[in-house]
Structure formats: structure tokens, C-alpha cells
Coordinates of C-alpha atoms and ligand atoms in Angstrom, one line a residue:
X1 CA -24.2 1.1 -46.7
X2 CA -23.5 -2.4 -48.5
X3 CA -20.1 -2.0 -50.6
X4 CA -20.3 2.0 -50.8
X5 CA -16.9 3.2 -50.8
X6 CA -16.3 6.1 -48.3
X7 CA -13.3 8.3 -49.4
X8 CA -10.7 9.0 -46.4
X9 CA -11.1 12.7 -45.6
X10 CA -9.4 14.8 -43.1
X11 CA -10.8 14.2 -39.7
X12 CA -11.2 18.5 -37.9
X13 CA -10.3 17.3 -34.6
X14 CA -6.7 15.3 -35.0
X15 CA -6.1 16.4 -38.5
X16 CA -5.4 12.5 -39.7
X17 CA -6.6 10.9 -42.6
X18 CA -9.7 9.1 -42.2
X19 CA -12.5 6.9 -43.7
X20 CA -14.8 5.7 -40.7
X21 CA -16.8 9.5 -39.8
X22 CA -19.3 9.9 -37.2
X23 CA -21.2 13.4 -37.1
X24 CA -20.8 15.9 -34.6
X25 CA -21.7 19.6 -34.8
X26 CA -22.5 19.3 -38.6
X27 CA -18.8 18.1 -38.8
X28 CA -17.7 14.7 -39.8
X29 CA -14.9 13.1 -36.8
X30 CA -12.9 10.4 -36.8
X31 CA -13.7 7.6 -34.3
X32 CA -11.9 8.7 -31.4
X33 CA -12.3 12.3 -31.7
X34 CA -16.4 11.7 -32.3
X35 CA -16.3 9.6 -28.8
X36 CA -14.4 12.3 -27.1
X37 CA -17.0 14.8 -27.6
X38 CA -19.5 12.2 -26.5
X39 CA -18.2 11.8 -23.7
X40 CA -18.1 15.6 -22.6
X41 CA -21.7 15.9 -21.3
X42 CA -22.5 19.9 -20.8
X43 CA -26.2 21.7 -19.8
X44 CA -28.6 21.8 -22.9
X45 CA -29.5 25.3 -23.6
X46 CA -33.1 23.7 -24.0
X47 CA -34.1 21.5 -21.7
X48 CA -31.8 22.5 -18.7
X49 CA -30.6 18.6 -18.4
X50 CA -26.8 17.2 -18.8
X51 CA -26.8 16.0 -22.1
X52 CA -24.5 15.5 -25.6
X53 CA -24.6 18.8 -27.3
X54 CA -24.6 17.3 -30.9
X55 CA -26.7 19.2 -32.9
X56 CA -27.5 23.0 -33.6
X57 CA -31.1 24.6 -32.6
X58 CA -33.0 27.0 -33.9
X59 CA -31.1 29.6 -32.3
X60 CA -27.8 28.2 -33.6
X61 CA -26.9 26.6 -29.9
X62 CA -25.3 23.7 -29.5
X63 CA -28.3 21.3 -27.8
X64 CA -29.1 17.9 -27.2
X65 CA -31.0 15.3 -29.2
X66 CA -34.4 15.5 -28.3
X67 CA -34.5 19.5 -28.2
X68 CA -33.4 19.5 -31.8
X69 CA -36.0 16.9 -32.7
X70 CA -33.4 14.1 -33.0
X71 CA -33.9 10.6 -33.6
X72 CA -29.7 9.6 -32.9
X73 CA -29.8 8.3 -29.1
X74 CA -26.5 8.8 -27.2
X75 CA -28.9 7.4 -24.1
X76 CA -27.9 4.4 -21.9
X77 CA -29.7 1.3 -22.9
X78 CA -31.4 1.5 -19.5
X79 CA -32.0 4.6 -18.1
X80 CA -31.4 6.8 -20.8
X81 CA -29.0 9.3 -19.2
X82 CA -26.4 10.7 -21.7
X83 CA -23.6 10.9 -19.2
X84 CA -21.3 8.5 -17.7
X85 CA -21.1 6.3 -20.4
X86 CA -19.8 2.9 -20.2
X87 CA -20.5 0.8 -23.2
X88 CA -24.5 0.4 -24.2
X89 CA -25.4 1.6 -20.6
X90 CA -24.2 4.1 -18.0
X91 CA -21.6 3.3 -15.8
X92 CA -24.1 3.0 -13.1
X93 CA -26.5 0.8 -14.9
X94 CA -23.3 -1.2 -15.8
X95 CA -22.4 -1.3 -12.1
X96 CA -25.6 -2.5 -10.5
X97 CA -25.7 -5.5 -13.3
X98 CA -22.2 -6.5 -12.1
X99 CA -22.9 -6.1 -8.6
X100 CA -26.1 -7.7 -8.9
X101 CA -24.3 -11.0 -10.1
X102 CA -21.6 -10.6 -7.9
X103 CA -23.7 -10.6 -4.9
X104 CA -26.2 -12.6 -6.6
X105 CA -27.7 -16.0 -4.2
X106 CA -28.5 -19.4 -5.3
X107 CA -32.2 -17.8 -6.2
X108 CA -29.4 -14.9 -8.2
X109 CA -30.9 -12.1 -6.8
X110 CA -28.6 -10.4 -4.2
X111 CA -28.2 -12.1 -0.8
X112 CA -30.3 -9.9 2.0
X113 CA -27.4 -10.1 4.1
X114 CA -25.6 -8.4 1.2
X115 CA -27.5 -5.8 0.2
X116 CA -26.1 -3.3 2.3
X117 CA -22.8 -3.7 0.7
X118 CA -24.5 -3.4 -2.7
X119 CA -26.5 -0.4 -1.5
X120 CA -23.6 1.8 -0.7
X121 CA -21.1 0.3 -3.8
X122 CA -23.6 1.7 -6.0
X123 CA -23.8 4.9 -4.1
X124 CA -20.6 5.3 -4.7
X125 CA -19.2 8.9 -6.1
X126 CA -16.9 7.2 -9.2
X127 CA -18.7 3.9 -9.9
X128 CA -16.0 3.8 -13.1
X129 CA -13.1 3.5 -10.2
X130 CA -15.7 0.8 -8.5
X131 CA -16.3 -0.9 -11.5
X132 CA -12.2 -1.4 -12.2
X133 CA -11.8 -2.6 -8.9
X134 CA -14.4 -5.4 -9.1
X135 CA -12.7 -6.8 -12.0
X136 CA -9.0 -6.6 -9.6
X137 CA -8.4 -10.5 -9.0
X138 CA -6.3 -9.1 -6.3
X139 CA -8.8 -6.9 -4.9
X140 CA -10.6 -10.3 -3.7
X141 CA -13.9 -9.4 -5.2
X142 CA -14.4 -13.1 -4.6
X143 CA -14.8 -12.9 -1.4
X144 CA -18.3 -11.3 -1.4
X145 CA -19.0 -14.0 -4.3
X146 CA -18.6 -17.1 -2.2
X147 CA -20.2 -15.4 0.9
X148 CA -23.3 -14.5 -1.8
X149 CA -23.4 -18.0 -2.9
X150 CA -23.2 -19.6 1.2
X151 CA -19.7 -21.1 0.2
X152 CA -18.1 -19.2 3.1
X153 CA -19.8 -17.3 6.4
X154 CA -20.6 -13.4 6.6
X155 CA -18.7 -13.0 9.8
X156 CA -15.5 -12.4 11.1
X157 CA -14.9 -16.1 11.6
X158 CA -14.5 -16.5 8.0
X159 CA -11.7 -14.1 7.7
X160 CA -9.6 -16.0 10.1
X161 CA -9.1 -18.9 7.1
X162 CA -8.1 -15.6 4.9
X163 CA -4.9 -14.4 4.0
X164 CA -4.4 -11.7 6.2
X165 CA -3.5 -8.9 3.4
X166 CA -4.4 -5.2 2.7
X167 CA -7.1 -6.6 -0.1
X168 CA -8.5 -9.3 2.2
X169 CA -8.8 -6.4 5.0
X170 CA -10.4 -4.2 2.5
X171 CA -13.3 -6.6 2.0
X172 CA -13.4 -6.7 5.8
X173 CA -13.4 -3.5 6.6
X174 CA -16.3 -2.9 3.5
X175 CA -18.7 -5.0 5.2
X176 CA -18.1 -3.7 8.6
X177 CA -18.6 -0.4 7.9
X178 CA -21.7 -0.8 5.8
X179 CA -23.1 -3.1 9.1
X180 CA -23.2 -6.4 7.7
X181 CA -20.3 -7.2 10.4
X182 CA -20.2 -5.9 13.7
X183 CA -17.6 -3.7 14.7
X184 CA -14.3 -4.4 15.1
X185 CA -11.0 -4.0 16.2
X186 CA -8.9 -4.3 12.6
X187 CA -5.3 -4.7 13.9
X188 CA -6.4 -7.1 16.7
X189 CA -8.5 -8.9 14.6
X190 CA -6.5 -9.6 12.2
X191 CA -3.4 -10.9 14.7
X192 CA -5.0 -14.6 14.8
X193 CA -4.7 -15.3 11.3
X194 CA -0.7 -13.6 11.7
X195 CA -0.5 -16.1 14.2
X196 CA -2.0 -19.2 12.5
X197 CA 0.8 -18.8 9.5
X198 CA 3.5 -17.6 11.9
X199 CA 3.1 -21.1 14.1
X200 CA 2.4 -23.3 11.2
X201 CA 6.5 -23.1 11.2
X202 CA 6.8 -24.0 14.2
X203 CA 7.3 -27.9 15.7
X204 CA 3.9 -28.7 17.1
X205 CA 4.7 -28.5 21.2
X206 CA 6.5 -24.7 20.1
X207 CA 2.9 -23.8 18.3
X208 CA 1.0 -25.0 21.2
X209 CA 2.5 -23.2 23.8
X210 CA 2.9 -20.1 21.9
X211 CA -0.7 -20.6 21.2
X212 CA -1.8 -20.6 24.8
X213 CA 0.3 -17.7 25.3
X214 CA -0.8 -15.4 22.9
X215 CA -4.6 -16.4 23.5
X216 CA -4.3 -16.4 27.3
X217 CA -2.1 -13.3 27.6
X218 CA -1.1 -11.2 24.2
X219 CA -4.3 -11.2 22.5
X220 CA -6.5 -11.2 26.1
X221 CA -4.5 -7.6 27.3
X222 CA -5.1 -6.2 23.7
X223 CA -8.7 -7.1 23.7
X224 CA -8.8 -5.6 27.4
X225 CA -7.3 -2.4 25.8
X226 CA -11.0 -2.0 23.5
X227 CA -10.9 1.0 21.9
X228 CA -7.8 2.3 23.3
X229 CA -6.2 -0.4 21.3
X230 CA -3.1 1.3 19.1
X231 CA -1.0 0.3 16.5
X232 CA 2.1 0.1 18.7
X233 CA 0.4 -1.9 21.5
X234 CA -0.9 -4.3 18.6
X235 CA 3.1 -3.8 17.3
X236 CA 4.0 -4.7 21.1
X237 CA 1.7 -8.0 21.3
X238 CA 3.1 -9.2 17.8
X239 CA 6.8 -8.3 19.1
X240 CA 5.8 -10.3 22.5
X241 CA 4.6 -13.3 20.6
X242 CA 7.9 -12.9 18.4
X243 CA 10.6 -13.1 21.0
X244 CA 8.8 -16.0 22.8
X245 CA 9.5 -18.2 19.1
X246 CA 13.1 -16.8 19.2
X247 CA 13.3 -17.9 23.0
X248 CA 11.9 -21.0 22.9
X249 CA 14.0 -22.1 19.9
X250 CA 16.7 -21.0 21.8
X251 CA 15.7 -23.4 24.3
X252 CA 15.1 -25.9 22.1
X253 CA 18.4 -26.0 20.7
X254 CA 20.1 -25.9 24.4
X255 CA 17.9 -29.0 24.7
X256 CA 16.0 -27.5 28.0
X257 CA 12.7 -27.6 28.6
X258 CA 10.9 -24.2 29.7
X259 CA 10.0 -26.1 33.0
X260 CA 14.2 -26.4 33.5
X261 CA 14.7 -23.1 32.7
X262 CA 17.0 -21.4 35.1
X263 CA 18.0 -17.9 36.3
X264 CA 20.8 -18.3 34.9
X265 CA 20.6 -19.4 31.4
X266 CA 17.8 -16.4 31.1
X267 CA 21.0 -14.0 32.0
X268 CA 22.7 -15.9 29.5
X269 CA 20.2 -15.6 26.9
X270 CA 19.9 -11.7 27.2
X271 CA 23.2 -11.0 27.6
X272 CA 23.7 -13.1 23.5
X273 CA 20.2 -10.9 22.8
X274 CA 20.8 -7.3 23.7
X275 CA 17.3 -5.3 23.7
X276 CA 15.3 -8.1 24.4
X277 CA 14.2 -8.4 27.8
X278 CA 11.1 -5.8 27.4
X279 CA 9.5 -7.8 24.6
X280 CA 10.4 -10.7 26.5
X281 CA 9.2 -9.8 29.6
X282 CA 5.3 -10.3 29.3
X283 CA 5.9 -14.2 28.1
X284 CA 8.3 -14.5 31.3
X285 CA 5.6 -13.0 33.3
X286 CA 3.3 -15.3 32.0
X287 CA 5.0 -18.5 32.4
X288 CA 6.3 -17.5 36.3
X289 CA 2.1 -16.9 36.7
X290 CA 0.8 -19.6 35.4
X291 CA 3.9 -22.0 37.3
X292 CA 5.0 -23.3 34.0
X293 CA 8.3 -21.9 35.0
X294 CA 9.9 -20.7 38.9
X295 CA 10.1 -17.1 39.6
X296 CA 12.6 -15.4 37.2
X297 CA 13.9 -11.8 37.7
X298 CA 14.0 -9.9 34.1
X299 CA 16.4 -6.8 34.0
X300 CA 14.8 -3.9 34.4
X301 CA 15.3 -1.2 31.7
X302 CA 13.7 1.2 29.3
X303 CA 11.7 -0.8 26.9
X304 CA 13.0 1.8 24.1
X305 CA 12.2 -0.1 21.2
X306 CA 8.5 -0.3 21.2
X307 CA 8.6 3.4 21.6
X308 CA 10.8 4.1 18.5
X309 CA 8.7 2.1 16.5
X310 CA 5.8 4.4 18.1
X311 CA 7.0 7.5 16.8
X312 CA 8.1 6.4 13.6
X313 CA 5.3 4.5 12.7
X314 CA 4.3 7.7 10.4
X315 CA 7.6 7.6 8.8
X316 CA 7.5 3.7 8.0
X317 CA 4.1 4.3 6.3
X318 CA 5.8 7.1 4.3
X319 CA 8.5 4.4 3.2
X320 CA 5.3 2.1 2.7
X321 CA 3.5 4.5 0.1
X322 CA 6.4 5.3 -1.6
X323 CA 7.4 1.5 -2.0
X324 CA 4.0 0.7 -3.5
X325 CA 2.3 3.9 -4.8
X326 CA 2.7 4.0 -8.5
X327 CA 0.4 7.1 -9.1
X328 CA 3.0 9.0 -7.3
X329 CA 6.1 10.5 -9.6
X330 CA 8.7 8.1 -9.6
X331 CA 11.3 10.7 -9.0
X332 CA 9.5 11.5 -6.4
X333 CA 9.0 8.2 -4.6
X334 CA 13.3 7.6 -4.8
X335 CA 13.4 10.9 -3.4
X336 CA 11.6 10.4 -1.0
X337 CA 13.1 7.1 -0.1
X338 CA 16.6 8.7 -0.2
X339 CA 15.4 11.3 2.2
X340 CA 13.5 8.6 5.1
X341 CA 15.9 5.6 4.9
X342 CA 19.4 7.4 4.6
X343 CA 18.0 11.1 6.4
X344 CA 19.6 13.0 3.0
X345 CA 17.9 16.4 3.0
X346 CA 16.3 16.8 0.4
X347 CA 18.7 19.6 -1.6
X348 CA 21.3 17.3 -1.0
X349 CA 19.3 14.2 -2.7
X350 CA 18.2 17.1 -6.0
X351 CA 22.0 17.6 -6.5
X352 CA 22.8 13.8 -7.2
X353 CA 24.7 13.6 -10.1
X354 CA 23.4 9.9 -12.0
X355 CA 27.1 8.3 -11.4
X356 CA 26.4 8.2 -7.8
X357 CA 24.5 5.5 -8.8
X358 CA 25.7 1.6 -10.2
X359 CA 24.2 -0.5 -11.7
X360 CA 26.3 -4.2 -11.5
X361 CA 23.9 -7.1 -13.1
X362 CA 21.5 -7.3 -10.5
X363 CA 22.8 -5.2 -8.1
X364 CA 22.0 -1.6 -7.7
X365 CA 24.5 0.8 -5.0
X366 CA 24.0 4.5 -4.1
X367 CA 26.5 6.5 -2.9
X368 CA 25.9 9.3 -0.4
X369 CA 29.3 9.9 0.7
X370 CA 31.9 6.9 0.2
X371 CA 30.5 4.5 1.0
X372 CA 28.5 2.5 -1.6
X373 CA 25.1 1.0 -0.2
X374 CA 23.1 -1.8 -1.8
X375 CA 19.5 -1.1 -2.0
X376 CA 17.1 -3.5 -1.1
X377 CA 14.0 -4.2 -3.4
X378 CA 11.9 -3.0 -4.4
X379 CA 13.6 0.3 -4.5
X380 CA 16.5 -1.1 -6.8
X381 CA 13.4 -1.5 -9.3
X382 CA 12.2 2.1 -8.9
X383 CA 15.6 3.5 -9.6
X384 CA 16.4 1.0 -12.4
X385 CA 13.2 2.4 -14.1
X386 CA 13.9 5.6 -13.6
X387 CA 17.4 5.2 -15.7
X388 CA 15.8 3.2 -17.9
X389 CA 13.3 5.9 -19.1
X390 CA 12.4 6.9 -22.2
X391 CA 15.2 9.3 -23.3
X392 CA 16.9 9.2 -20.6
X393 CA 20.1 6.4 -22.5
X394 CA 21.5 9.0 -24.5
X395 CA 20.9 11.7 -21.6
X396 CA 23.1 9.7 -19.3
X397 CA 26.0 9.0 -21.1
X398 CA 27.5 12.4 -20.7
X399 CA 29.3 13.1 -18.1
X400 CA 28.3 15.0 -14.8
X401 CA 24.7 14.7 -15.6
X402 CA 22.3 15.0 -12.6
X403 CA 20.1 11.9 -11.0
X404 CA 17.4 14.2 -11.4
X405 CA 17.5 16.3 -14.1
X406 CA 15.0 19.5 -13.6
X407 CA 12.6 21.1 -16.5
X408 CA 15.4 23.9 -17.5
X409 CA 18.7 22.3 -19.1
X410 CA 21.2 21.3 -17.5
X411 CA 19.9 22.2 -14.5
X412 CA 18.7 19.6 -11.5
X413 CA 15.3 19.4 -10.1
X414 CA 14.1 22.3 -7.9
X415 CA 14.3 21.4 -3.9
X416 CA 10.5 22.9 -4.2
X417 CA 9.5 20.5 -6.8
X418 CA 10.5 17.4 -4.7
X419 CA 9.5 19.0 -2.0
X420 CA 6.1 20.0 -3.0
X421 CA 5.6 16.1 -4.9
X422 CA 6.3 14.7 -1.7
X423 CA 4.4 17.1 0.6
X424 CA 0.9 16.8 -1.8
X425 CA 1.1 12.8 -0.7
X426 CA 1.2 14.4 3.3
X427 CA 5.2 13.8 3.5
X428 CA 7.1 17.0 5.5
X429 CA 9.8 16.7 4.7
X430 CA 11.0 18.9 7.8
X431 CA 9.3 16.5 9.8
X432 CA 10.3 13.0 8.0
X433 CA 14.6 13.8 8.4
X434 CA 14.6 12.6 12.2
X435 CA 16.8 9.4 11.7
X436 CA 18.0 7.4 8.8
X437 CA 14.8 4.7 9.0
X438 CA 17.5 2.3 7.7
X439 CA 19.0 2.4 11.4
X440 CA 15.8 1.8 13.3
X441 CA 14.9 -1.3 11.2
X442 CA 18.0 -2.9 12.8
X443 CA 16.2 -2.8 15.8
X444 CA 12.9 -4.6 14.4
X445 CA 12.0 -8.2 13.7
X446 CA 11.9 -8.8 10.4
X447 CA 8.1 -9.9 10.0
X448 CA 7.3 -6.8 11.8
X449 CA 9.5 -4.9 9.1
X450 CA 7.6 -7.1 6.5
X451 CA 4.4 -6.4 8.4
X452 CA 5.5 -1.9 8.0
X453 CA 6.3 -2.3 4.9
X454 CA 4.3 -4.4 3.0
X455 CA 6.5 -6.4 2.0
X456 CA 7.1 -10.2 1.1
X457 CA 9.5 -11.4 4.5
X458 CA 12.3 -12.5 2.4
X459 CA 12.8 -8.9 1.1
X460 CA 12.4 -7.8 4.7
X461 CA 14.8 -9.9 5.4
X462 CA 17.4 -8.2 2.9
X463 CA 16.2 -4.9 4.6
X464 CA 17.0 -5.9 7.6
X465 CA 20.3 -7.1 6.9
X466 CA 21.4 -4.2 4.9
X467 CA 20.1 -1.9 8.2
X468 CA 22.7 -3.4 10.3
X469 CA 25.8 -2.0 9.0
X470 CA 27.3 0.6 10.5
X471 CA 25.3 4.2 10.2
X472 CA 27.9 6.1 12.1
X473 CA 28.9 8.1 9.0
X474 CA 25.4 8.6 7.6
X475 CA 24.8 10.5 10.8
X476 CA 27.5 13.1 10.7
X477 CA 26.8 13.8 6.9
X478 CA 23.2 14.5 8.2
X479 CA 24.4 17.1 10.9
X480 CA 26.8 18.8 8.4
X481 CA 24.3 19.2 5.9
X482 CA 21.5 19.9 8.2
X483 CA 20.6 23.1 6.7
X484 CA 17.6 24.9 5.8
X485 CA 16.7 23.9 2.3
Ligands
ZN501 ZN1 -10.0 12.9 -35.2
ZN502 ZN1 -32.2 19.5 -24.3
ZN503 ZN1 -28.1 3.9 -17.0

């Protein structure tokens, strides 16, 4: 081409101006509207295959390249197939390189042990959505590198060094189900690397014994349990495990030892901790057991708290999506959120008018009734975004104008709308309006709230505190407004 000066011309897909052309159909496209026809592989009327359609036959078809005696390759480098493009190669070439130095070994071909997880990674249906996550720092990709490379063991062993987080179980889980790792139980397994960075706080003789407990007892009964192992006796164990810290420092700071421990000053310590003796009870059992302490008598009484958690442990994972799920509609995630912490129905939350909302520096209240109520983050966040978006600053500034404006003017969103958003993502919600989840997570330690949620503890934390307030008024707006909707 050398200095050749192309004059711009009008591209027929966009309609802009444009001097770079590529040829498509007999028709001259700009860049981007040449690479989106590329991209949309159909069936060549010739040879039957899925191909780019870029040239006319004999017959005036659209066909591919080598029907129409072509030379032009829109092939991958490798294999030659014309869909799935990614770059010079097909997204699946492309994948099996990167997996292949992923899971490469010091001889870089991929570890035998490995292969399993690069057999069914490639087998993948999207390997686009594969590729993307292998290039996710915080997907822990890395993992599988330094296993590869001998720097770490493929077992379960390994993992217990780990950070015990939803990517790090990801990795876990991928090699367990594709058999390079025997089966396991995932919540109980992943309970002694909870417990390594819970106890690390602790003073050494608090660790140790908490230690022997949840080894000799917590962990021992879950393991017992096998496959009938559930998420609320795993919640239980954690909950068992947690109470014993909060005892013992207890003890601690009434300089006794647990060996002094007396009838009495057990009466004393659940009469300052209301609820507790239930989750108390298995480490009391323990210690009476194992003579560490005399026989002590524990209250007995409806251990109601495990089973709340029990039953709304389909609600807090609700809350959990909506926290972190940013492929859902934001409206629809603060709805939501409205609707499982504060039990708003959803009509209700559809006819919130935007000044029910403040925003204070770095404070942000709602307002169901009276009463204005701080929201936690990250949901302060999600409705600060959703006033801050596009459009929306001159939209606001008039008065009376709804929190979530619908598709018609000046009307709000449709109850169906919300509804149907939230339903798609498996959320009733007929089903999810039991109980303000705010109240229940009163009732819960705050790593286990962390643990529900997601969440870093010292936002739990903030959770927690803003759950203990009074919810005596939240529940007679919910009765009163408890209509079909
Ligand atoms: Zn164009
Ligand atoms: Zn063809
Ligand atoms: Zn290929």
C-alpha cells in the first residue's frame, strides 16, 4: 500500500466516516463493523460447515472462503475453524495453550496428576468465560500453577495453608470433582483452616484448648455425621467452637481457671449471656467428660437459634447474592435487600419516593416508616450508585420523585418488574417476607454473619450492631401492609 492515500468514505454498517475498510459482501466496512460480521459464523450454503459467509457464489449466496475459491483466511492459526474466534486462533486453541502453561511441569508439559483438570477445562461449553477466569488473580488460578510446578501438594492438605475463601474453594472443589482429590466433605473441610485464623487471636493456652476441643469433639461428631453432614450442623460446630472463645475469655478475665470453674459462676455466666447455653452446652459436655471440669448442670431449653439459622439459611444466601452479584439489576438487588432485611413487601418498597432516602457524607439512612435506619455496607454503596446514575441528578431534584422510577413517566416501577427480576435469580418473594433478616442477625455471631454473607468481619460487625435495635415497629408495618401484592 506504501504512502497510498485512502479517501474516508462512508462505512454501510454505522454510517460514520471512515478511512481504514475491510471487505465484506462486496461492501467496504469500517473496522468494527467488518469484525462483527466475522464474528457471526452461519452454515455455508456449499460445503454444509459453520463458516464466515464473506463472499457471493455462483448462485449469488452468501458462502464461505473456500467454496467461492477464496484465498482470504478467516481460519484459526491452528485448526482452521472459522468460529470462535479469539485473536490469530480459536478460543479453544487459545485455551489449551494457556492451560497447557498453566499446568505446565518442570519438563512444561502438563503435570499427569493434572491432566484431568485440563481435560475437562477444555471441555468446557464457553472456553471464552474459562479463558477470562484464568486471567482473574482472584480466581487463584495460581493455585493449579504452583501445584503444576511441585511448589505446593495436590491434596487436601495443601488447602489447609489456604485462605479459606469462595475462589480458593472453587479450585478445591475443581479438582475434586474432576478426581484428582478424593471426595470430600466441603463445609467440614474447610472448618480447620476457619479455625487456624480464628485461634491465631487467641493467647496460646486459649488456642490450645480450643484446639483439642474442636478436634476431639466439634470436628470428630461432624466427621461422624459423613454424608449426612448439613450446613446447619457445620453452622452448629462453628457456633460451638465460638461460644467456648467467648466463654473462656470470660474466664479469663474473672481470673479462673476452667478446672475452678463452679456451678455457680456457669449460672452467672448465662444468666449475663441470654441464648447461650445450647451452643455452649457440647464444650461443657466435653470438659465434664474428659474431667477437665466437675459435673456441671446446663439449663435445659430449646436450642432455638441453630434452628432459625436453619430455615433461613436460603434467605441469607438471597442477601448474599444480592450483596455481591453485579450481573443482577441494581434496582433489583436494593429491592430485594429492602424486601429480606427490613420484610417490606415488595409494592411497598416500588412506591418509595427517593427522599426516603439520605445521603449525610458517608452515611446513607432509609426510612420505612419514622424511623431512619443506617445501612450497613455494602448496601450503602449499591444505593449510592443507584442515585448517582447517569441521568438520574437532574431527575431527583424534583420533588416527589419515586426511588424507583418505572419505564412510563412519572410513574414507579411495576410490583411485577421487581418481582419478576428477583424471582429469575430463584428469589420468591412470597416465600422470602418471613422476618426482617435484620432481626435474626442479632441472634448470630458475627463471623458466622461474616461467614453468611460474605463479608469482611468488620462489616459484619456494623451488621450486627445495626440488627440490634429495636424491630418492634418494623414488625407491625409488616402485618399492616401484609397484603397481596
Ligand atoms: Zn461501520
Ligand atoms: Zn463452504
Ligand atoms: Zn483452533
Amino acid at each position: 500500500m506504501g504512502g497510498e492515500r485512502v479517501p474516508p468514505r462512508i462505512c454501510p454498517g454505522c454510517g460514520r466516516s471512515t478511512k481504514q475498510t475491510r471487505v465484506f459482501l462486496d461492501q467496504r466496512f469500517c473496522d468494527a463493523c467488518w469484525a462483527r460480521r466475522r464474528r457471526a459464523t452461519q452454515t455455508c450454503p456449499g460445503c454444509g460447515q459453520t463458516k464466515v459467509l464473506a463472499f457471493y457464489d455462483e448462485h449469488q449466496r452468501p458462502a464461505c472462503t473456500s467454496c467461492t475459491g477464496n484465498t482470504s483466511s478467516f481460519g484459526c492459526n491452528n485448526c482452521g475453524r472459522e468460529d470462535n474466534v479469539f485473536g490469530a486462533c480459536c478460543a479453544t486453541c487459545t485455551l489449551a495453550d494457556r492451560l497447557t502453561t498453566l499446568l505446565a511441569d518442570t519438563t512444561s508439559r502438563v503435570h499427569p496428576q493434572l491432566q484431568p483438570v485440563y481435560d475437562a477445562l477444555l471441555a468446557g461449553p464457553r472456553p471464552q468465560t474459562t479463558l477470562y477466569w484464568l486471567t482473574r488473580r482472584s480466581a487463584r488460578p495460581d493455585i493449579l500453577v504452583m501445584m503444576a510446578r511441585g511448589e505446593i501438594a495436590i491434596s487436601h492438605t495443601a488447602f489447609y495453608d489456604l485462605p479459606c475463601n469462595r475462589n480458593v474453594n472453587y479450585v478445591r472443589d475443581l479438582l475434586t470433582a474432576t478426581g484428582v482429590l478424593p471426595p470430600y466433605q466441603p463445609l467440614v473441610a474447610r472448618i480447620p483452616s476457619w479455625l487456624r485464623a480464628l485461634l491465631d487471636a487467641e493467647p496460646k493456652h486459649r488456642a490450645d484448648l480450643v484446639h483439642r476441643f474442636a478436634r476431639w469433639h466439634a470436628l470428630r461428631r461432624l466427621h461422624m455425621l459423613g454424608d449426612r453432614v448439613t450446613r446447619g450442623s457445620v453452622l452448629q460446630a462453628r457456633n460451638a467452637i465460638l461460644s467456648t472463645i467467648k466463654f473462656l475469655t470470660w474466664l479469663d478475665d474473672h481470673d479462673t481457671e476452667l478446672a475452678d470453674l463452679t456451678q455457680a459462676m456457669l449460672d452467672d455466666y448465662l444468666l449475663a449471656h441470654p441464648g447461650h447455653a445450647a451452643m455452649l452446652r457440647p464444650f461443657i459436655e466435653w470438659t465434664a467428660r474428659t474431667a477437665l471440669t466437675s459435673e456441671l448442670e446446663l439449663p435445659k431449653q430449646p436450642t432455638t437459634q441453630p434452628e432459625v439459622m436453619l430455615s433461613d439459611e436460603q434467605r441469607w444466601d438471597h442477601v448474599e447474592t444480592l450483596i455481591h452479584d453485579n450481573t443482577i439489576h441494581l434496582y433489583a438487588r436494593i429491592g430485594g435487600l429492602f424486601m429480606l432485611l427490613f420484610a417490606q413487601p415488595v409494592a411497598r418498597i416500588c412506591r418509595m419516593r427517593a427522599n426516603q432516602i439520605t445521603i449525610d457524607s458517608d452515611i446513607v439512612t432509609v426510612t420505612f416508616d419514622t424511623e431512619p435506619i443506617e445501612l450497613p455496607a455494602p448496601l450503602d454503596q449499591l444505593v449510592r450508585d443507584h442515585l448517582n446514575r447517569p441521568g438520574w441528578a437532574s431527575y431527583v431534584s424534583r420533588p416527589n420523585t419515586w426511588l424507583f422510577p418505572g419505564g412510563v413517566p412519572g410513574k414507579h416501577l411495576t410490583t411485577e418488574t421487581m418481582r419478576s427480576r428477583l424471582v429469575s435469580r430463584g428469589i420468591h418473594p412470597n416465600h422470602a417476607r418471613k422476618a426482617a433478616l435484620f432481626q435474626l442477625a442479632a441472634t448470630m455471631p458475627v463471623p458466622v454473619l461474616a461467614d453468611l454473607l460474605g463479608l469482611d468481619p468488620n462489616t459484619a460487625v456494623r451488621w450486627a450492631a445495626l440488627s440490634a435495635r429495636d424491630w418492634g415497629q418494623y414488625t407491625a408495618i409488616r402485618r399492616e401492609t401484609d397484603m397481596p401484592s
